[in-house]
PDB file of C-alpha atoms and ligand atoms in Angstrom:
ATOM      1  CA  UNK G 109     131.482 150.114 122.004  1.00  0.00           C
ATOM      2  CA  UNK G 110     128.405 152.039 120.411  1.00  0.00           C
ATOM      3  CA  UNK G 111     125.976 154.135 122.307  1.00  0.00           C
ATOM      4  CA  UNK G 112     122.510 156.054 121.751  1.00  0.00           C
ATOM      5  CA  UNK G 113     121.211 158.268 124.511  1.00  0.00           C
ATOM      6  CA  UNK G 114     117.477 158.583 124.096  1.00  0.00           C
ATOM      7  CA  UNK G 115     115.466 161.510 125.567  1.00  0.00           C
ATOM      8  CA  UNK G 116     112.339 160.390 126.634  1.00  0.00           C
ATOM      9  CA  UNK G 117     110.576 163.966 126.301  1.00  0.00           C
ATOM     10  CA  UNK G 118     108.515 163.062 129.054  1.00  0.00           C
ATOM     11  CA  UNK G 119     107.715 165.288 132.815  1.00  0.00           C
ATOM     12  CA  UNK G 120     110.056 163.537 134.465  1.00  0.00           C
ATOM     13  CA  UNK G 121     112.857 164.080 132.092  1.00  0.00           C
ATOM     14  CA  UNK G 122     114.018 160.619 131.887  1.00  0.00           C
ATOM     15  CA  UNK G 123     117.380 159.491 129.703  1.00  0.00           C
ATOM     16  CA  UNK G 124     117.550 156.059 128.277  1.00  0.00           C
ATOM     17  CA  UNK G 125     120.351 154.181 126.768  1.00  0.00           C
ATOM     18  CA  UNK G 126     121.192 151.781 124.203  1.00  0.00           C
ATOM     19  CA  UNK G 127     124.692 150.518 124.203  1.00  0.00           C
ATOM     20  CA  UNK G 128     125.746 147.972 121.444  1.00  0.00           C
ATOM     21  CA  UNK G 129     128.554 145.838 120.004  1.00  0.00           C
ATOM     22  CA  UNK G 130     129.905 147.136 116.706  1.00  0.00           C
ATOM     23  CA  UNK G 131     130.449 143.831 115.731  1.00  0.00           C
ATOM     24  CA  UNK G 132     127.290 142.081 116.242  1.00  0.00           C
ATOM     25  CA  UNK G 133     124.388 144.292 116.270  1.00  0.00           C
ATOM     26  CA  UNK G 134     123.457 143.096 119.996  1.00  0.00           C
ATOM     27  CA  UNK G 135     122.370 145.527 122.121  1.00  0.00           C
ATOM     28  CA  UNK G 136     121.521 146.430 125.884  1.00  0.00           C
ATOM     29  CA  UNK G 137     118.881 148.886 126.894  1.00  0.00           C
ATOM     30  CA  UNK G 138     119.272 150.696 130.473  1.00  0.00           C
ATOM     31  CA  UNK G 139     115.994 151.994 132.038  1.00  0.00           C
ATOM     32  CA  UNK G 140     113.780 151.825 128.982  1.00  0.00           C
ATOM     33  CA  UNK G 141     110.329 153.552 129.960  1.00  0.00           C
ATOM     34  CA  UNK G 142     109.524 154.876 126.850  1.00  0.00           C
ATOM     35  CA  UNK G 143     110.496 151.334 125.159  1.00  0.00           C
ATOM     36  CA  UNK G 144     108.792 152.352 122.165  1.00  0.00           C
ATOM     37  CA  UNK G 145     111.225 155.037 121.574  1.00  0.00           C
ATOM     38  CA  UNK G 146     113.881 152.620 122.795  1.00  0.00           C
ATOM     39  CA  UNK G 147     112.577 149.696 120.044  1.00  0.00           C
ATOM     40  CA  UNK G 148     112.267 152.141 117.283  1.00  0.00           C
ATOM     41  CA  UNK G 149     116.021 153.746 117.636  1.00  0.00           C
ATOM     42  CA  UNK G 150     117.562 150.014 118.090  1.00  0.00           C
ATOM     43  CA  UNK G 151     115.347 149.100 114.599  1.00  0.00           C
ATOM     44  CA  UNK G 152     116.935 152.248 113.027  1.00  0.00           C
ATOM     45  CA  UNK G 153     120.364 151.703 113.903  1.00  0.00           C
ATOM     46  CA  UNK G 154     119.991 147.846 113.086  1.00  0.00           C
ATOM     47  CA  UNK G 155     120.579 146.734 116.334  1.00  0.00           C
ATOM     48  CA  UNK G 156     118.725 143.612 118.156  1.00  0.00           C
ATOM     49  CA  UNK G 157     118.133 144.425 122.105  1.00  0.00           C
ATOM     50  CA  UNK G 158     118.676 141.444 124.055  1.00  0.00           C
ATOM     51  CA  UNK G 159     119.169 142.658 127.504  1.00  0.00           C
ATOM     52  CA  UNK G 160     117.621 145.252 129.945  1.00  0.00           C
ATOM     53  CA  UNK G 161     119.120 146.939 132.740  1.00  0.00           C
ATOM     54  CA  UNK G 162     117.526 148.499 135.567  1.00  0.00           C
ATOM     55  CA  UNK G 163     119.801 151.061 137.581  1.00  0.00           C
ATOM     56  CA  UNK G 164     117.194 150.852 140.282  1.00  0.00           C
ATOM     57  CA  UNK G 165     113.724 149.846 141.122  1.00  0.00           C
ATOM     58  CA  UNK G 166     111.464 152.934 140.788  1.00  0.00           C
ATOM     59  CA  UNK G 167     109.071 152.962 138.264  1.00  0.00           C
ATOM     60  CA  UNK G 168     110.534 155.537 135.895  1.00  0.00           C
ATOM     61  CA  UNK G 169     113.057 153.090 135.023  1.00  0.00           C
ATOM     62  CA  UNK G 170     111.133 149.670 135.396  1.00  0.00           C
ATOM     63  CA  UNK G 171     108.295 150.397 133.684  1.00  0.00           C
ATOM     64  CA  UNK G 172     109.558 149.552 130.295  1.00  0.00           C
ATOM     65  CA  UNK G 173     110.385 146.204 131.090  1.00  0.00           C
ATOM     66  CA  UNK G 174     107.506 143.634 130.709  1.00  0.00           C
ATOM     67  CA  UNK G 175     106.398 145.309 126.787  1.00  0.00           C
ATOM     68  CA  UNK G 176     109.958 145.713 125.804  1.00  0.00           C
ATOM     69  CA  UNK G 177     110.792 142.144 126.940  1.00  0.00           C
ATOM     70  CA  UNK G 178     107.472 140.907 125.115  1.00  0.00           C
ATOM     71  CA  UNK G 179     108.915 142.772 122.057  1.00  0.00           C
ATOM     72  CA  UNK G 180     112.118 141.428 122.169  1.00  0.00           C
ATOM     73  CA  UNK G 181     112.778 138.621 124.284  1.00  0.00           C
ATOM     74  CA  UNK G 182     115.565 140.607 126.169  1.00  0.00           C
ATOM     75  CA  UNK G 183     116.512 139.541 129.628  1.00  0.00           C
ATOM     76  CA  UNK G 184     116.013 141.610 132.609  1.00  0.00           C
ATOM     77  CA  UNK G 185     118.936 142.466 134.865  1.00  0.00           C
ATOM     78  CA  UNK G 186     118.943 144.394 138.148  1.00  0.00           C
ATOM     79  CA  UNK G 187     120.618 144.745 141.633  1.00  0.00           C
ATOM     80  CA  UNK G 188     119.920 141.458 143.247  1.00  0.00           C
ATOM     81  CA  UNK G 189     118.408 143.166 146.328  1.00  0.00           C
ATOM     82  CA  UNK G 190     116.077 145.119 143.945  1.00  0.00           C
ATOM     83  CA  UNK G 191     114.847 141.843 142.181  1.00  0.00           C
ATOM     84  CA  UNK G 192     111.815 140.778 144.370  1.00  0.00           C
ATOM     85  CA  UNK G 193     110.530 144.578 144.482  1.00  0.00           C
ATOM     86  CA  UNK G 194     110.824 144.662 140.227  1.00  0.00           C
ATOM     87  CA  UNK G 195     109.507 141.320 139.069  1.00  0.00           C
ATOM     88  CA  UNK G 196     110.623 139.483 136.086  1.00  0.00           C
ATOM     89  CA  UNK G 197     114.250 139.944 136.725  1.00  0.00           C
ATOM     90  CA  UNK G 198     116.245 137.140 135.135  1.00  0.00           C
ATOM     91  CA  UNK G 199     119.679 137.990 136.420  1.00  0.00           C
ATOM     92  CA  UNK G 200     120.278 139.742 139.860  1.00  0.00           C
ATOM     93  CA  UNK G 201     123.230 141.725 139.895  1.00  0.00           C
ATOM     94  CA  UNK G 202     126.366 141.963 142.341  1.00  0.00           C
ATOM     95  CA  UNK G 203     129.283 144.631 143.059  1.00  0.00           C
ATOM     96  CA  UNK G 204     131.939 143.610 140.285  1.00  0.00           C
ATOM     97  CA  UNK G 205     129.847 141.587 138.018  1.00  0.00           C
ATOM     98  CA  UNK G 206     130.469 142.073 133.978  1.00  0.00           C
ATOM     99  CA  UNK G 207     127.890 142.620 131.861  1.00  0.00           C
ATOM    100  CA  UNK G 208     128.984 141.284 128.294  1.00  0.00           C
ATOM    101  CA  UNK G 209     127.068 142.650 125.104  1.00  0.00           C
ATOM    102  CA  UNK G 210     127.875 140.732 121.783  1.00  0.00           C
ATOM    103  CA  UNK G 211     131.336 139.937 121.254  1.00  0.00           C
ATOM    104  CA  UNK G 212     133.106 143.222 122.473  1.00  0.00           C
ATOM    105  CA  UNK G 213     131.438 145.403 124.919  1.00  0.00           C
ATOM    106  CA  UNK G 214     131.863 144.951 128.723  1.00  0.00           C
ATOM    107  CA  UNK G 215     130.178 146.928 131.680  1.00  0.00           C
ATOM    108  CA  UNK G 216     131.343 146.398 135.213  1.00  0.00           C
ATOM    109  CA  UNK G 217     128.664 146.819 137.682  1.00  0.00           C
ATOM    110  CA  UNK G 218     129.212 149.410 140.813  1.00  0.00           C
ATOM    111  CA  UNK G 219     127.006 148.767 143.641  1.00  0.00           C
ATOM    112  CA  UNK G 220     125.965 152.414 144.921  1.00  0.00           C
ATOM    113  CA  UNK G 221     123.640 152.841 147.520  1.00  0.00           C
ATOM    114  CA  UNK G 222     122.166 156.229 148.290  1.00  0.00           C
ATOM    115  CA  UNK G 223     119.279 157.222 146.238  1.00  0.00           C
ATOM    116  CA  UNK G 224     117.836 153.815 146.907  1.00  0.00           C
ATOM    117  CA  UNK G 225     119.831 151.098 148.646  1.00  0.00           C
ATOM    118  CA  UNK G 226     119.486 148.731 146.050  1.00  0.00           C
ATOM    119  CA  UNK G 227     120.965 150.744 143.058  1.00  0.00           C
ATOM    120  CA  UNK G 228     123.837 149.988 140.300  1.00  0.00           C
ATOM    121  CA  UNK G 229     125.836 152.110 138.160  1.00  0.00           C
ATOM    122  CA  UNK G 230     127.163 150.431 135.136  1.00  0.00           C
ATOM    123  CA  UNK G 231     130.833 151.299 134.242  1.00  0.00           C
ATOM    124  CA  UNK G 232     132.108 150.708 130.399  1.00  0.00           C
ATOM    125  CA  UNK G 233     135.428 149.386 129.745  1.00  0.00           C
ATOM    126  CA  UNK G 234     135.722 151.014 126.622  1.00  0.00           C
ATOM    127  CA  UNK G 235     137.981 153.367 125.083  1.00  0.00           C
ATOM    128  CA  UNK G 236     135.763 156.384 125.968  1.00  0.00           C
ATOM    129  CA  UNK G 237     134.934 155.175 129.328  1.00  0.00           C
ATOM    130  CA  UNK G 238     131.242 156.235 130.413  1.00  0.00           C
ATOM    131  CA  UNK G 239     129.297 155.861 133.677  1.00  0.00           C
ATOM    132  CA  UNK G 240     125.521 154.920 133.241  1.00  0.00           C
ATOM    133  CA  UNK G 241     124.538 156.157 136.830  1.00  0.00           C
ATOM    134  CA  UNK G 242     120.641 156.162 137.001  1.00  0.00           C
ATOM    135  CA  UNK G 243     119.530 158.591 139.814  1.00  0.00           C
ATOM    136  CA  UNK G 244     122.803 158.261 141.936  1.00  0.00           C
ATOM    137  CA  UNK G 245     124.807 161.063 139.824  1.00  0.00           C
ATOM    138  CA  UNK G 246     123.440 163.689 137.839  1.00  0.00           C
ATOM    139  CA  UNK G 247     125.060 166.083 135.461  1.00  0.00           C
ATOM    140  CA  UNK G 248     126.060 168.557 138.128  1.00  0.00           C
ATOM    141  CA  UNK G 249     123.794 167.357 140.719  1.00  0.00           C
ATOM    142  CA  UNK G 250     122.925 164.315 143.157  1.00  0.00           C
ATOM    143  CA  UNK G 251     119.984 162.047 143.591  1.00  0.00           C
ATOM    144  CA  UNK G 252     117.505 162.821 145.883  1.00  0.00           C
ATOM    145  CA  UNK G 253     117.105 160.337 148.884  1.00  0.00           C
ATOM    146  CA  UNK G 254     113.510 160.243 149.886  1.00  0.00           C
ATOM    147  CA  UNK G 255     112.215 157.300 148.073  1.00  0.00           C
ATOM    148  CA  UNK G 256     113.879 154.619 149.754  1.00  0.00           C
ATOM    149  CA  UNK G 257     117.622 155.901 150.196  1.00  0.00           C
ATOM    150  CA  UNK G 258     119.860 157.787 152.542  1.00  0.00           C
ATOM    151  CA  UNK G 259     122.041 160.851 152.185  1.00  0.00           C
ATOM    152  CA  UNK G 260     124.745 158.975 154.363  1.00  0.00           C
ATOM    153  CA  UNK G 261     124.979 156.466 152.085  1.00  0.00           C
ATOM    154  CA  UNK G 262     124.984 158.482 149.025  1.00  0.00           C
ATOM    155  CA  UNK G 263     128.026 160.367 150.593  1.00  0.00           C
ATOM    156  CA  UNK G 264     129.753 157.144 151.043  1.00  0.00           C
ATOM    157  CA  UNK G 265     128.958 156.407 147.328  1.00  0.00           C
ATOM    158  CA  UNK G 266     130.276 159.606 145.986  1.00  0.00           C
ATOM    159  CA  UNK G 267     133.400 159.672 148.075  1.00  0.00           C
ATOM    160  CA  UNK G 268     134.598 156.318 147.974  1.00  0.00           C
ATOM    161  CA  UNK G 269     133.402 155.279 144.554  1.00  0.00           C
ATOM    162  CA  UNK G 270     132.456 158.042 142.000  1.00  0.00           C
ATOM    163  CA  UNK G 271     135.269 160.335 142.948  1.00  0.00           C
ATOM    164  CA  UNK G 272     137.897 157.852 142.660  1.00  0.00           C
ATOM    165  CA  UNK G 273     136.890 156.882 138.955  1.00  0.00           C
ATOM    166  CA  UNK G 274     139.275 158.725 136.207  1.00  0.00           C
ATOM    167  CA  UNK G 275     138.221 161.854 135.544  1.00  0.00           C
ATOM    168  CA  UNK G 276     137.647 161.124 131.876  1.00  0.00           C
ATOM    169  CA  UNK G 277     134.445 159.124 132.371  1.00  0.00           C
ATOM    170  CA  UNK G 278     131.345 160.588 130.866  1.00  0.00           C
ATOM    171  CA  UNK G 279     128.518 160.912 133.028  1.00  0.00           C
ATOM    172  CA  UNK G 280     125.549 159.601 131.422  1.00  0.00           C
ATOM    173  CA  UNK G 281     122.456 159.662 134.043  1.00  0.00           C
ATOM    174  CA  UNK G 282     119.061 158.616 134.286  1.00  0.00           C
ATOM    175  CA  UNK G 283     117.353 162.453 134.194  1.00  0.00           C
ATOM    176  CA  UNK G 284     118.002 165.498 132.309  1.00  0.00           C
ATOM    177  CA  UNK G 285     118.196 168.201 135.101  1.00  0.00           C
ATOM    178  CA  UNK G 286     121.731 170.140 134.181  1.00  0.00           C
ATOM    179  CA  UNK G 287     120.176 173.623 134.065  1.00  0.00           C
ATOM    180  CA  UNK G 288     118.445 173.306 137.387  1.00  0.00           C
ATOM    181  CA  UNK G 289     121.457 171.663 139.135  1.00  0.00           C
ATOM    182  CA  UNK G 290     123.777 174.560 137.593  1.00  0.00           C
ATOM    183  CA  UNK G 291     121.357 177.042 139.494  1.00  0.00           C
ATOM    184  CA  UNK G 292     121.730 175.182 142.520  1.00  0.00           C
ATOM    185  CA  UNK G 293     125.636 174.914 141.995  1.00  0.00           C
ATOM    186  CA  UNK G 294     125.627 178.919 141.669  1.00  0.00           C
ATOM    187  CA  UNK G 295     122.966 179.602 144.638  1.00  0.00           C
ATOM    188  CA  UNK G 296     125.608 177.781 146.878  1.00  0.00           C
ATOM    189  CA  UNK G 297     128.943 178.939 145.271  1.00  0.00           C
ATOM    190  CA  UNK G 298     127.853 182.584 143.330  1.00  0.00           C
ATOM    191  CA  UNK G 299     131.500 182.471 142.340  1.00  0.00           C
ATOM    192  CA  UNK G 300     132.140 179.424 140.663  1.00  0.00           C
ATOM    193  CA  UNK G 301     133.006 180.445 137.059  1.00  0.00           C
ATOM    194  CA  UNK G 302     132.923 177.030 135.285  1.00  0.00           C
ATOM    195  CA  UNK G 303     129.320 176.094 136.532  1.00  0.00           C
ATOM    196  CA  UNK G 304     128.232 179.915 135.567  1.00  0.00           C
ATOM    197  CA  UNK G 305     129.669 179.444 131.685  1.00  0.00           C
ATOM    198  CA  UNK G 306     128.100 175.828 131.583  1.00  0.00           C
ATOM    199  CA  UNK G 307     124.770 176.900 132.786  1.00  0.00           C
ATOM    200  CA  UNK G 308     124.703 179.998 130.080  1.00  0.00           C
ATOM    201  CA  UNK G 309     125.637 176.941 127.406  1.00  0.00           C
ATOM    202  CA  UNK G 310     122.790 174.525 128.820  1.00  0.00           C
ATOM    203  CA  UNK G 311     120.060 177.043 128.660  1.00  0.00           C
ATOM    204  CA  UNK G 312     120.318 177.141 124.686  1.00  0.00           C
ATOM    205  CA  UNK G 313     120.361 173.431 124.226  1.00  0.00           C
ATOM    206  CA  UNK G 314     117.286 171.471 124.003  1.00  0.00           C
ATOM    207  CA  UNK G 315     117.089 168.321 126.407  1.00  0.00           C
ATOM    208  CA  UNK G 316     117.615 165.590 123.529  1.00  0.00           C
ATOM    209  CA  UNK G 317     121.274 167.382 122.749  1.00  0.00           C
ATOM    210  CA  UNK G 318     122.093 168.172 126.440  1.00  0.00           C
ATOM    211  CA  UNK G 319     125.769 168.493 127.099  1.00  0.00           C
ATOM    212  CA  UNK G 320     127.353 165.426 128.797  1.00  0.00           C
ATOM    213  CA  UNK G 321     129.800 166.091 131.043  1.00  0.00           C
ATOM    214  CA  UNK G 322     133.228 164.058 132.155  1.00  0.00           C
ATOM    215  CA  UNK G 323     133.953 163.524 135.765  1.00  0.00           C
ATOM    216  CA  UNK G 324     136.657 165.992 135.774  1.00  0.00           C
ATOM    217  CA  UNK G 325     134.191 168.825 135.070  1.00  0.00           C
ATOM    218  CA  UNK G 326     131.865 167.392 137.525  1.00  0.00           C
ATOM    219  CA  UNK G 327     134.287 168.076 140.410  1.00  0.00           C
ATOM    220  CA  UNK G 328     134.135 171.854 139.087  1.00  0.00           C
ATOM    221  CA  UNK G 329     130.808 172.168 138.745  1.00  0.00           C
ATOM    222  CA  UNK G 330     129.020 169.733 140.992  1.00  0.00           C
ATOM    223  CA  UNK G 331     128.284 171.081 144.537  1.00  0.00           C
ATOM    224  CA  UNK G 332     127.951 167.698 146.014  1.00  0.00           C
ATOM    225  CA  UNK G 333     131.695 167.095 144.786  1.00  0.00           C
ATOM    226  CA  UNK G 334     133.108 170.595 146.377  1.00  0.00           C
ATOM    227  CA  UNK G 335     132.717 169.553 150.065  1.00  0.00           C
ATOM    228  CA  UNK G 336     135.550 171.725 151.056  1.00  0.00           C
ATOM    229  CA  UNK G 337     135.169 174.654 148.893  1.00  0.00           C
ATOM    230  CA  UNK G 338     135.070 177.855 151.553  1.00  0.00           C
ATOM    231  CA  UNK G 339     132.329 179.780 149.741  1.00  0.00           C
ATOM    232  CA  UNK G 340     129.970 176.331 149.834  1.00  0.00           C
ATOM    233  CA  UNK G 341     130.977 175.857 153.708  1.00  0.00           C
ATOM    234  CA  UNK G 342     130.182 179.628 154.548  1.00  0.00           C
ATOM    235  CA  UNK G 343     127.076 179.434 152.635  1.00  0.00           C
ATOM    236  CA  UNK G 344     125.885 176.461 154.827  1.00  0.00           C
ATOM    237  CA  UNK G 345     126.791 177.731 157.838  1.00  0.00           C
ATOM    238  CA  UNK G 346     124.319 180.690 157.274  1.00  0.00           C
ATOM    239  CA  UNK G 347     121.906 177.994 156.844  1.00  0.00           C
ATOM    240  CA  UNK G 348     122.602 175.955 159.441  1.00  0.00           C
ATOM    241  CA  UNK G 349     124.251 178.068 162.366  1.00  0.00           C
ATOM    242  CA  UNK G 350     124.426 174.903 164.399  1.00  0.00           C
ATOM    243  CA  UNK G 351     127.243 174.094 162.154  1.00  0.00           C
ATOM    244  CA  UNK G 352     131.126 174.359 163.057  1.00  0.00           C
ATOM    245  CA  UNK G 353     133.584 176.369 161.690  1.00  0.00           C
ATOM    246  CA  UNK G 354     135.429 173.624 159.832  1.00  0.00           C
ATOM    247  CA  UNK G 355     132.145 171.008 159.236  1.00  0.00           C
ATOM    248  CA  UNK G 356     133.685 167.343 158.060  1.00  0.00           C
ATOM    249  CA  UNK G 357     132.810 166.509 154.362  1.00  0.00           C
ATOM    250  CA  UNK G 358     130.048 164.018 155.359  1.00  0.00           C
ATOM    251  CA  UNK G 359     128.083 166.849 157.307  1.00  0.00           C
ATOM    252  CA  UNK G 360     128.618 169.099 154.197  1.00  0.00           C
ATOM    253  CA  UNK G 361     127.369 166.726 151.910  1.00  0.00           C
ATOM    254  CA  UNK G 362     124.202 165.479 154.039  1.00  0.00           C
ATOM    255  CA  UNK G 363     123.312 169.384 154.660  1.00  0.00           C
ATOM    256  CA  UNK G 364     123.610 170.210 151.083  1.00  0.00           C
ATOM    257  CA  UNK G 365     121.088 167.489 149.994  1.00  0.00           C
ATOM    258  CA  UNK G 366     118.741 168.664 152.798  1.00  0.00           C
ATOM    259  CA  UNK G 367     118.940 172.203 151.079  1.00  0.00           C
ATOM    260  CA  UNK G 368     118.377 170.894 147.747  1.00  0.00           C
ATOM    261  CA  UNK G 369     115.285 168.952 148.754  1.00  0.00           C
ATOM    262  CA  UNK G 370     113.526 171.982 149.491  1.00  0.00           C
ATOM    263  CA  UNK G 371     115.432 174.328 147.218  1.00  0.00           C
TER     264      UNK G 371
HETATM  265 ZN1   ZN H 566     114.900 156.979 141.070  1.00  0.00          ZN
HETATM  266 ZN1   ZN H 567     114.441 158.437 138.094  1.00  0.00          ZN
END
């Protein structure tokens, strides 16, 4: 599998991805909002964009569909439940569906509600597996839930799906928020040495060359995977005095999400 991450340079800090077959040069574009950048990158590499996948229905992920489709005749795929809202979707995706790119690339659809209720993540079945996770999981953070999502559903997605994937998976999200998210981790868990080290590194990187984390790293630096940390729980109980001494993980997640909304 060949992959290129494309930095949008926009205010929303979107990342786009091209995933290509090394044998045929056929490519798939994930959330290509700045579609001209995607087209130029494909041309430079000699790839032909044949498919577009939207991880979810928000306009900063779907806004490039129409012009990119017009330029390439690519087909558009998205969560079956989001297809009507997006419009122009050729293939509705369901949990477990496989998307093939050329002869060699296979991507598995995960149904991952929470940021919105119709969100897919793509898991590559490749030597260096990657998860294209849209606005569900960010490097060191979690998607917000106030545009059609639900924090309880996001918790379930994190715990029953994402946390169970292999630690070596590379996390390829829809936006670049690494430094800001690490600052939140350290706000909640000031003694997290891994987060402090990575923040130092993140501050010296341009967004275009931002660090790609693995799921194993996320479990050490992402507050939303650290629901049993005594420091996280103690800090939350200061913010929310109604919390019991040993709140369950779901409650910790939901309250962290609530704090992050106004942080
Ligand atoms: Zn979104
Ligand atoms: Zn987004």
